[in-house]
Coordinates of C-alpha atoms in Angstrom, one line a residue:
M229 CA -1.5 -29.6 -4.9
T230 CA 1.0 -27.4 -6.9
L231 CA 2.3 -24.0 -5.8
H232 CA 0.1 -22.5 -8.6
D233 CA -3.0 -24.3 -7.1
D234 CA -2.1 -23.1 -3.6
A235 CA -1.7 -19.5 -4.8
S236 CA -5.1 -19.7 -6.5
R237 CA -6.7 -21.2 -3.3
V238 CA -5.1 -18.6 -1.0
L239 CA -6.3 -15.7 -3.2
K240 CA -9.8 -17.1 -3.6
E241 CA -10.2 -17.5 0.1
W242 CA -8.5 -14.3 1.2
S243 CA -10.8 -11.4 2.4
A244 CA -9.1 -8.3 1.2
P245 CA -9.1 -5.5 3.8
E246 CA -9.8 -2.7 1.3
A247 CA -11.4 -2.3 -2.2
D248 CA -8.0 -1.6 -3.9
Q249 CA -6.7 -4.8 -2.4
D250 CA -9.7 -6.8 -3.7
R251 CA -9.0 -5.4 -7.2
L252 CA -5.4 -6.6 -7.0
R253 CA -6.6 -10.0 -5.6
L254 CA -8.9 -10.4 -8.7
A255 CA -6.1 -9.3 -11.0
Y256 CA -3.8 -11.9 -9.5
L257 CA -6.4 -14.6 -9.9
D258 CA -6.9 -13.6 -13.6
H259 CA -3.1 -13.8 -14.1
L260 CA -3.0 -17.2 -12.5
A261 CA -5.9 -18.4 -14.7
D262 CA -4.2 -17.1 -17.8
R263 CA -0.6 -18.2 -17.1
P264 CA 0.3 -21.7 -16.0
D265 CA 3.8 -20.2 -15.4
A266 CA 2.6 -17.3 -13.2
M267 CA 4.6 -18.6 -10.2
L268 CA 7.9 -18.8 -12.1
R269 CA 10.4 -15.9 -12.5
S270 CA 10.6 -16.9 -16.2
C271 CA 7.1 -15.5 -16.7
G272 CA 8.0 -12.3 -18.4
D273 CA 4.4 -10.9 -18.1
G274 CA 4.9 -10.9 -14.4
H275 CA 5.0 -13.5 -11.6
L276 CA 3.7 -13.9 -8.1
T277 CA 6.3 -13.4 -5.4
A278 CA 6.0 -14.0 -1.6
S279 CA 7.3 -11.7 1.1
A280 CA 7.0 -11.3 4.8
L281 CA 7.5 -8.3 7.1
V282 CA 9.4 -9.5 10.1
V283 CA 7.8 -7.9 13.2
D284 CA 8.6 -7.8 16.9
P285 CA 5.3 -6.7 18.4
V286 CA 6.6 -6.7 21.9
R287 CA 9.1 -4.0 21.1
G288 CA 7.0 -2.3 18.5
R289 CA 9.4 -2.7 15.6
V290 CA 10.0 -4.3 12.2
L291 CA 13.1 -5.7 10.6
L292 CA 13.9 -4.2 7.2
T293 CA 16.5 -5.3 4.7
L294 CA 18.5 -2.9 2.5
H295 CA 18.1 -4.8 -0.7
R296 CA 21.4 -5.4 -2.4
K297 CA 20.2 -4.8 -6.0
L298 CA 17.4 -2.3 -5.5
R299 CA 19.2 -0.3 -2.7
M300 CA 15.9 0.2 -0.9
W301 CA 14.7 -0.7 2.6
L302 CA 12.1 -3.4 2.1
Q303 CA 10.5 -6.4 3.8
T304 CA 12.1 -9.8 3.3
G305 CA 10.8 -11.8 0.3
G306 CA 11.2 -12.6 -3.3
H307 CA 10.8 -15.2 -6.0
C308 CA 9.2 -18.6 -5.3
E309 CA 11.5 -21.5 -5.8
P310 CA 10.9 -25.0 -7.3
G311 CA 10.8 -26.6 -3.9
D312 CA 8.1 -24.3 -2.6
T313 CA 4.7 -25.9 -2.2
T314 CA 2.8 -23.0 -0.7
L315 CA 2.8 -19.3 -0.8
A316 CA 3.0 -19.1 3.0
G317 CA 5.9 -21.5 3.0
A318 CA 7.7 -19.4 0.3
A319 CA 7.2 -16.2 2.3
L320 CA 8.5 -17.9 5.5
R321 CA 11.5 -19.4 3.7
E322 CA 12.4 -16.0 2.3
A323 CA 12.0 -14.3 5.7
V324 CA 14.3 -16.8 7.4
E325 CA 16.9 -16.8 4.6
E326 CA 17.1 -13.0 4.3
S327 CA 16.8 -12.2 8.0
G328 CA 18.8 -15.0 9.5
V329 CA 16.2 -15.1 12.3
A330 CA 15.4 -18.6 13.5
G331 CA 11.9 -19.4 14.9
L332 CA 9.9 -17.0 12.8
E333 CA 6.1 -17.8 12.7
L334 CA 3.7 -16.3 10.2
L335 CA 0.9 -14.3 11.6
P336 CA -2.3 -16.3 11.4
G337 CA -5.0 -15.4 8.9
G338 CA -3.1 -15.6 5.7
P339 CA -1.7 -12.7 3.7
V340 CA -1.6 -9.2 5.2
G341 CA -1.7 -7.5 1.8
L342 CA -0.9 -7.5 -1.9
D343 CA 1.4 -5.1 -3.8
R344 CA 2.1 -5.0 -7.6
H345 CA 5.4 -3.3 -8.5
L346 CA 7.8 -3.2 -11.5
T347 CA 11.3 -4.6 -10.8
P348 CA 14.3 -5.0 -13.2
C349 CA 13.2 -8.6 -14.0
A350 CA 9.4 -8.1 -14.5
W351 CA 6.2 -7.1 -12.7
H352 CA 6.1 -8.7 -9.2
L353 CA 2.7 -9.6 -8.0
D354 CA 3.6 -9.8 -4.4
V355 CA 1.6 -11.7 -1.8
Q356 CA 2.6 -10.2 1.6
Y357 CA 2.6 -11.9 4.9
A358 CA 3.9 -11.0 8.4
A359 CA 6.3 -13.1 10.4
V360 CA 6.5 -12.7 14.1
A361 CA 10.0 -12.8 15.6
P362 CA 10.6 -14.8 18.7
P363 CA 11.9 -13.0 21.9
G364 CA 15.6 -12.2 21.6
A365 CA 15.7 -12.7 17.9
V366 CA 19.1 -12.1 16.3
E367 CA 19.3 -11.1 12.7
A368 CA 22.1 -12.0 10.2
V369 CA 22.7 -10.3 6.9
S370 CA 22.4 -12.6 3.9
E371 CA 23.9 -12.3 0.4
E372 CA 20.8 -10.5 -0.8
S373 CA 21.1 -7.7 1.7
L374 CA 23.5 -4.9 2.3
E375 CA 22.2 -4.4 5.8
L376 CA 19.4 -5.4 8.2
R377 CA 18.0 -3.0 10.7
W378 CA 15.2 -2.9 13.2
Y379 CA 12.9 0.2 12.9
A380 CA 10.2 1.4 15.3
Y381 CA 6.8 1.3 13.5
D382 CA 6.6 5.1 13.3
D383 CA 10.1 5.4 11.9
V384 CA 9.5 3.2 8.8
A385 CA 8.0 6.1 6.7
A386 CA 11.4 8.0 7.0
V387 CA 13.3 5.2 5.3
A388 CA 11.0 3.1 3.2
D389 CA 8.5 3.7 0.3
A390 CA 4.7 3.8 0.6
S391 CA 4.3 0.1 -0.1
V392 CA 6.3 -0.8 3.0
V393 CA 4.5 1.8 5.1
R394 CA 1.2 0.3 4.0
L395 CA 2.4 -3.2 4.9
V396 CA 3.4 -2.1 8.4
E397 CA 0.0 -0.4 8.9
R398 CA -1.8 -3.5 7.7
T399 CA 0.3 -5.7 9.9
R400 CA -0.3 -3.6 13.0
A401 CA -4.0 -3.7 12.3
R402 CA -3.8 -7.5 12.4
L403 CA -1.7 -7.8 15.6

């Protein structure tokens, strides 16, 4: 099974939590059906990306990254790579690479949400997961980040945009 096939399977099987999420799910599936290169950053019409919100449910907080290029506080994530075979694997790989946290585990149940946003390279059709940090997790800044910082759930709205706030809310509903 290819990454493209896995993305189609995940989105076909995913039960969207809200009507707007289901509309995005169907749009992503149409894009995948129309574009064999939909998983590749070279797809100028937009491409699927995978992200993961790193969460510490015991301490009621999330780890956000100050993105080097966008200068925004975001969840970890980004482009799928040639070695990725699943969306979930791509999201977990990105989370570990960008957070430096070893032992992350994706929250069961598949994606937490979807978010479509314009970036300098193209439209990103982001498939969002949540990754649970192990007790005592220690973060390490990667080359893609200017900074990493833990935020209490209720403090995210003061630093991040509405898409990140929605992701935190959806994640908390699944915990």
